[in-house]
mmCIF file of C-alpha atoms in Angstrom:
data_model
loop_
_atom_site.group_PDB
_atom_site.id
_atom_site.type_symbol
_atom_site.label_atom_id
_atom_site.label_comp_id
_atom_site.label_asym_id
_atom_site.label_seq_id
_atom_site.Cartn_x
_atom_site.Cartn_y
_atom_site.Cartn_z
ATOM 1 C CA GLY A 578 42.166 -136.171 132.195
ATOM 2 C CA ALA A 579 39.169 -136.744 134.409
ATOM 3 C CA VAL A 580 37.264 -133.693 135.623
ATOM 4 C CA VAL A 581 35.386 -133.268 138.869
ATOM 5 C CA SER A 582 33.276 -130.186 139.478
ATOM 6 C CA GLN A 583 31.706 -128.773 142.611
ATOM 7 C CA HIS A 584 28.894 -126.349 143.109
ATOM 8 C CA PRO A 585 28.746 -123.829 144.587
ATOM 9 C CA SER A 586 32.352 -122.653 144.781
ATOM 10 C CA TRP A 587 31.508 -120.575 147.812
ATOM 11 C CA VAL A 588 28.470 -120.045 150.004
ATOM 12 C CA ILE A 589 27.592 -117.868 152.953
ATOM 13 C CA CYS A 590 24.677 -118.864 155.129
ATOM 14 C CA LYS A 591 23.093 -118.016 158.437
ATOM 15 C CA SER A 592 23.529 -120.199 161.473
ATOM 16 C CA GLY A 593 20.839 -122.855 161.666
ATOM 17 C CA THR A 594 20.225 -123.167 157.944
ATOM 18 C CA SER A 595 21.158 -126.075 155.690
ATOM 19 C CA VAL A 596 23.520 -125.971 152.755
ATOM 20 C CA LYS A 597 23.830 -128.450 149.897
ATOM 21 C CA ILE A 598 27.086 -128.967 148.018
ATOM 22 C CA GLU A 599 27.189 -130.908 144.759
ATOM 23 C CA CYS A 600 30.081 -132.937 143.417
ATOM 24 C CA ARG A 601 29.967 -134.138 139.822
ATOM 25 C CA SER A 602 32.237 -136.313 137.755
ATOM 26 C CA LEU A 603 31.982 -134.762 134.300
ATOM 27 C CA ASP A 604 33.588 -137.310 131.992
ATOM 28 C CA PHE A 605 33.608 -140.543 133.917
ATOM 29 C CA GLN A 606 31.383 -142.549 136.191
ATOM 30 C CA ALA A 607 32.156 -142.676 139.870
ATOM 31 C CA THR A 608 30.566 -145.344 142.001
ATOM 32 C CA THR A 609 32.562 -143.960 144.895
ATOM 33 C CA MET A 610 33.322 -140.394 145.865
ATOM 34 C CA PHE A 611 35.007 -138.987 148.924
ATOM 35 C CA TRP A 612 34.284 -135.889 150.931
ATOM 36 C CA TYR A 613 37.059 -134.047 152.723
ATOM 37 C CA ARG A 614 37.047 -131.011 154.961
ATOM 38 C CA GLN A 615 39.952 -128.626 155.263
ATOM 39 C CA PHE A 616 40.175 -125.954 157.937
ATOM 40 C CA PRO A 617 42.548 -123.000 157.372
ATOM 41 C CA LYS A 618 46.198 -124.007 157.416
ATOM 42 C CA GLN A 619 45.305 -127.619 158.082
ATOM 43 C CA SER A 620 45.266 -130.818 156.115
ATOM 44 C CA LEU A 621 42.445 -132.533 154.260
ATOM 45 C CA MET A 622 40.468 -134.671 156.663
ATOM 46 C CA LEU A 623 38.368 -137.475 155.248
ATOM 47 C CA MET A 624 34.757 -137.074 156.318
ATOM 48 C CA ALA A 625 32.978 -139.851 154.499
ATOM 49 C CA THR A 626 32.914 -142.215 151.566
ATOM 50 C CA SER A 627 29.932 -141.768 149.294
ATOM 51 C CA ASN A 628 28.711 -144.936 147.598
ATOM 52 C CA GLU A 629 26.352 -144.886 144.629
ATOM 53 C CA GLY A 630 23.076 -146.561 145.499
ATOM 54 C CA SER A 631 23.918 -147.252 149.123
ATOM 55 C CA LYS A 632 24.577 -145.516 152.394
ATOM 56 C CA ALA A 633 27.655 -143.430 152.916
ATOM 57 C CA THR A 634 30.398 -144.558 155.255
ATOM 58 C CA TYR A 635 31.364 -141.915 157.781
ATOM 59 C CA GLU A 636 34.697 -141.497 159.510
ATOM 60 C CA GLN A 637 34.879 -141.625 163.255
ATOM 61 C CA GLY A 638 33.762 -138.371 164.817
ATOM 62 C CA VAL A 639 31.726 -137.190 161.810
ATOM 63 C CA GLU A 640 28.025 -136.850 162.574
ATOM 64 C CA LYS A 641 26.053 -138.603 159.873
ATOM 65 C CA ASP A 642 22.846 -136.798 160.794
ATOM 66 C CA LYS A 643 24.545 -133.454 160.412
ATOM 67 C CA PHE A 644 26.409 -134.169 157.194
ATOM 68 C CA LEU A 645 23.925 -135.888 154.907
ATOM 69 C CA ILE A 646 25.379 -137.568 151.855
ATOM 70 C CA ASN A 647 23.413 -138.755 148.861
ATOM 71 C CA HIS A 648 24.937 -140.497 145.856
ATOM 72 C CA ALA A 649 21.930 -140.998 143.647
ATOM 73 C CA SER A 650 23.701 -141.398 140.315
ATOM 74 C CA LEU A 651 27.055 -142.472 138.932
ATOM 75 C CA THR A 652 28.093 -138.870 138.387
ATOM 76 C CA LEU A 653 26.661 -136.956 141.338
ATOM 77 C CA SER A 654 27.171 -136.949 145.067
ATOM 78 C CA THR A 655 25.726 -134.291 147.354
ATOM 79 C CA LEU A 656 26.751 -133.221 150.834
ATOM 80 C CA THR A 657 24.170 -131.363 152.887
ATOM 81 C CA VAL A 658 25.342 -129.584 155.994
ATOM 82 C CA THR A 659 22.263 -129.429 158.192
ATOM 83 C CA SER A 660 21.695 -126.803 160.870
ATOM 84 C CA ALA A 661 25.021 -125.217 160.062
ATOM 85 C CA HIS A 662 26.956 -123.411 162.764
ATOM 86 C CA PRO A 663 30.020 -121.158 162.575
ATOM 87 C CA GLU A 664 32.302 -124.057 163.490
ATOM 88 C CA ASP A 665 31.195 -125.783 160.271
ATOM 89 C CA SER A 666 32.822 -123.018 158.262
ATOM 90 C CA SER A 667 35.471 -124.737 156.203
ATOM 91 C CA PHE A 668 36.676 -125.716 152.746
ATOM 92 C CA TYR A 669 34.836 -128.828 151.578
ATOM 93 C CA ILE A 670 36.458 -130.837 148.791
ATOM 94 C CA CYS A 671 35.200 -133.931 147.045
ATOM 95 C CA SER A 672 37.229 -136.430 145.084
ATOM 96 C CA ALA A 673 36.557 -139.413 142.896
ATOM 97 C CA PRO A 674 38.842 -142.236 141.830
ATOM 98 C CA THR A 675 38.863 -143.170 138.194
ATOM 99 C CA SER A 676 40.040 -146.231 136.379
ATOM 100 C CA LEU A 677 40.761 -144.298 133.224
ATOM 101 C CA ALA A 678 43.697 -145.694 131.285
ATOM 102 C CA GLY A 679 47.010 -144.777 132.847
ATOM 103 C CA SER A 680 45.455 -143.334 135.976
ATOM 104 C CA TYR A 681 45.894 -146.300 138.319
ATOM 105 C CA ASN A 682 42.766 -145.210 140.097
ATOM 106 C CA GLU A 683 44.181 -141.785 140.679
ATOM 107 C CA GLN A 684 41.852 -139.535 142.604
ATOM 108 C CA PHE A 685 40.617 -136.381 140.974
ATOM 109 C CA PHE A 686 39.616 -133.533 143.212
ATOM 110 C CA GLY A 687 36.869 -131.013 142.789
ATOM 111 C CA PRO A 688 37.751 -127.317 143.097
ATOM 112 C CA GLY A 689 36.288 -127.148 146.597
ATOM 113 C CA THR A 690 33.465 -125.216 148.230
ATOM 114 C CA ARG A 691 34.177 -122.495 150.736
ATOM 115 C CA LEU A 692 31.422 -122.484 153.364
ATOM 116 C CA THR A 693 31.070 -119.556 155.720
ATOM 117 C CA VAL A 694 28.405 -119.746 158.418
ATOM 118 C CA LEU A 695 27.518 -116.452 160.047
ATOM 119 C CA GLY B 1405 43.289 -147.116 160.667
ATOM 120 C CA GLU B 1406 45.932 -145.500 158.533
ATOM 121 C CA ASN B 1407 47.934 -142.635 159.993
ATOM 122 C CA VAL B 1408 50.324 -140.496 157.978
ATOM 123 C CA GLU B 1409 52.971 -138.341 159.628
ATOM 124 C CA GLN B 1410 54.699 -135.593 157.645
ATOM 125 C CA HIS B 1411 57.805 -133.556 158.423
ATOM 126 C CA PRO B 1412 58.794 -130.789 158.481
ATOM 127 C CA SER B 1413 55.742 -128.584 158.815
ATOM 128 C CA THR B 1414 57.607 -125.637 157.320
ATOM 129 C CA LEU B 1415 60.656 -125.527 155.085
ATOM 130 C CA SER B 1416 62.506 -122.499 153.809
ATOM 131 C CA VAL B 1417 65.178 -122.807 151.137
ATOM 132 C CA GLN B 1418 67.081 -120.568 148.801
ATOM 133 C CA GLU B 1419 66.328 -120.708 145.107
ATOM 134 C CA GLY B 1420 68.370 -123.456 143.499
ATOM 135 C CA ASP B 1421 68.666 -125.521 146.670
ATOM 136 C CA SER B 1422 67.041 -128.900 147.164
ATOM 137 C CA ALA B 1423 64.050 -129.559 149.401
ATOM 138 C CA VAL B 1424 63.156 -132.839 151.051
ATOM 139 C CA ILE B 1425 59.871 -133.688 152.742
ATOM 140 C CA LYS B 1426 59.413 -136.947 154.590
ATOM 141 C CA CYS B 1427 56.357 -139.007 155.472
ATOM 142 C CA THR B 1428 55.722 -142.178 157.391
ATOM 143 C CA TYR B 1429 52.623 -144.338 157.290
ATOM 144 C CA SER B 1430 51.257 -146.900 159.680
ATOM 145 C CA ASP B 1431 49.256 -149.381 157.585
ATOM 146 C CA SER B 1432 51.500 -151.896 155.878
ATOM 147 C CA ALA B 1433 48.641 -152.678 153.473
ATOM 148 C CA SER B 1434 48.831 -149.204 151.923
ATOM 149 C CA ASN B 1435 50.022 -149.491 148.333
ATOM 150 C CA TYR B 1436 49.794 -146.098 146.687
ATOM 151 C CA PHE B 1437 51.472 -142.887 147.795
ATOM 152 C CA PRO B 1438 50.738 -139.638 145.987
ATOM 153 C CA TRP B 1439 52.131 -136.185 146.642
ATOM 154 C CA TYR B 1440 50.036 -133.086 146.173
ATOM 155 C CA LYS B 1441 50.805 -129.399 145.844
ATOM 156 C CA GLN B 1442 48.116 -127.033 147.038
ATOM 157 C CA GLU B 1443 47.953 -123.317 146.529
ATOM 158 C CA LEU B 1444 45.792 -121.186 148.766
ATOM 159 C CA GLY B 1445 42.095 -121.727 148.193
ATOM 160 C CA LYS B 1446 42.586 -124.251 145.413
ATOM 161 C CA ARG B 1447 42.281 -127.970 144.996
ATOM 162 C CA PRO B 1448 45.278 -130.240 145.584
ATOM 163 C CA GLN B 1449 47.258 -130.938 142.429
ATOM 164 C CA LEU B 1450 48.967 -134.278 141.995
ATOM 165 C CA ILE B 1451 52.662 -133.759 141.338
ATOM 166 C CA ILE B 1452 53.991 -137.295 141.566
ATOM 167 C CA ASP B 1453 52.962 -140.661 142.919
ATOM 168 C CA ILE B 1454 54.519 -144.013 143.617
ATOM 169 C CA ARG B 1455 53.160 -147.514 143.948
ATOM 170 C CA SER B 1456 54.286 -149.980 146.534
ATOM 171 C CA ASN B 1457 56.111 -152.183 144.016
ATOM 172 C CA VAL B 1458 58.469 -149.350 143.062
ATOM 173 C CA GLY B 1459 61.296 -147.904 145.141
ATOM 174 C CA GLU B 1460 61.879 -144.637 143.344
ATOM 175 C CA LYS B 1461 60.264 -142.488 140.701
ATOM 176 C CA LYS B 1462 61.495 -139.298 139.102
ATOM 177 C CA ASP B 1463 59.864 -136.624 136.995
ATOM 178 C CA GLN B 1464 62.217 -133.826 135.995
ATOM 179 C CA ARG B 1465 63.059 -131.909 139.192
ATOM 180 C CA ILE B 1466 60.803 -134.001 141.394
ATOM 181 C CA ALA B 1467 61.480 -137.462 142.759
ATOM 182 C CA VAL B 1468 59.846 -139.724 145.297
ATOM 183 C CA THR B 1469 61.426 -142.613 147.159
ATOM 184 C CA LEU B 1470 59.640 -145.350 149.045
ATOM 185 C CA ASN B 1471 60.968 -147.663 151.742
ATOM 186 C CA LYS B 1472 58.265 -150.250 152.383
ATOM 187 C CA THR B 1473 60.160 -151.955 155.168
ATOM 188 C CA ALA B 1474 60.471 -148.750 157.142
ATOM 189 C CA LYS B 1475 57.081 -147.501 155.933
ATOM 190 C CA HIS B 1476 58.307 -144.137 154.862
ATOM 191 C CA PHE B 1477 58.438 -142.175 151.641
ATOM 192 C CA SER B 1478 60.021 -138.884 150.718
ATOM 193 C CA LEU B 1479 59.614 -136.097 148.192
ATOM 194 C CA HIS B 1480 62.734 -134.536 146.730
ATOM 195 C CA ILE B 1481 62.648 -131.290 144.788
ATOM 196 C CA THR B 1482 65.886 -130.191 143.179
ATOM 197 C CA GLU B 1483 66.830 -126.781 141.804
ATOM 198 C CA THR B 1484 63.941 -125.157 143.620
ATOM 199 C CA GLN B 1485 62.281 -122.098 142.130
ATOM 200 C CA PRO B 1486 60.082 -119.434 143.736
ATOM 201 C CA GLU B 1487 57.044 -120.921 142.005
ATOM 202 C CA ASP B 1488 57.609 -124.122 143.962
ATOM 203 C CA SER B 1489 56.443 -122.225 147.049
ATOM 204 C CA ALA B 1490 53.204 -123.852 148.210
ATOM 205 C CA VAL B 1491 51.848 -126.363 150.678
ATOM 206 C CA TYR B 1492 52.756 -129.965 149.919
ATOM 207 C CA PHE B 1493 50.819 -132.951 151.195
ATOM 208 C CA CYS B 1494 51.762 -136.579 151.172
ATOM 209 C CA ALA B 1495 49.048 -139.206 151.251
ATOM 210 C CA ALA B 1496 48.623 -142.935 151.516
ATOM 211 C CA ARG B 1497 45.823 -144.935 150.014
ATOM 212 C CA ARG B 1498 44.052 -146.929 152.634
ATOM 213 C CA GLY B 1499 43.594 -150.274 150.961
ATOM 214 C CA GLN B 1500 42.789 -151.322 147.424
ATOM 215 C CA ALA B 1501 42.333 -149.120 144.387
ATOM 216 C CA GLY B 1502 39.331 -146.858 144.718
ATOM 217 C CA THR B 1503 39.624 -146.386 148.451
ATOM 218 C CA ALA B 1504 40.232 -143.135 150.261
ATOM 219 C CA LEU B 1505 43.469 -141.240 150.692
ATOM 220 C CA ILE B 1506 44.731 -140.332 154.124
ATOM 221 C CA PHE B 1507 46.766 -137.136 154.140
ATOM 222 C CA GLY B 1508 49.721 -135.945 156.122
ATOM 223 C CA LYS B 1509 49.483 -132.568 157.843
ATOM 224 C CA GLY B 1510 51.304 -130.731 155.113
ATOM 225 C CA THR B 1511 54.561 -128.856 154.612
ATOM 226 C CA THR B 1512 54.687 -125.190 153.747
ATOM 227 C CA LEU B 1513 57.630 -124.714 151.404
ATOM 228 C CA SER B 1514 59.008 -121.245 150.882
ATOM 229 C CA VAL B 1515 61.600 -120.674 148.195
ATOM 230 C CA SER B 1516 63.293 -117.318 148.348
ATOM 231 C CA SER B 1517 65.175 -115.792 145.445
#
């Protein structure tokens, strides 16, 4: 099956710094990727849709200047949390749909990145 | 936009009993409904999915039913086992293939032996 990786798996940073999270599709090309955020004991909330070669589409209430998304290639999307604050501490998960045979555009999720802002 | 409601938020059953989780969605254009199992700190794992042109799908102890008219779908787990204990999420795909999933709030299932 399709594999999506994320790096780093966890990161601790100081308040005010920026953190970059990478999402890679390892064995398929993804023109679209999605970024979700999950707070403890809550659901996955869609943050934005990352589109290869064009601007990301952000969900209502998500600050595009704070959560910078770049999708520079067909296998890599990055999420940069700028000027991170403790309230940004969360589990960030990316996903990518694939049209691999039999998948019906099933979405494959990365393993997630645990961000802790001190 | 799409909104997915999921009930119950917690469910406790005895080993061997059945468990049912229900979801409703708001966007009649949604056409794909997956169910995910998530263990603490890990990525969601797809356990079963159903497309809008199908009313029911079964995979061993797991089944999903879909009522398009009522806009609701349900997950049924039979003969539950302790290892079924986890958080389960339903989701609806917002639009055509390749578009984002919108998730329900999740159900914490506890199976006691």
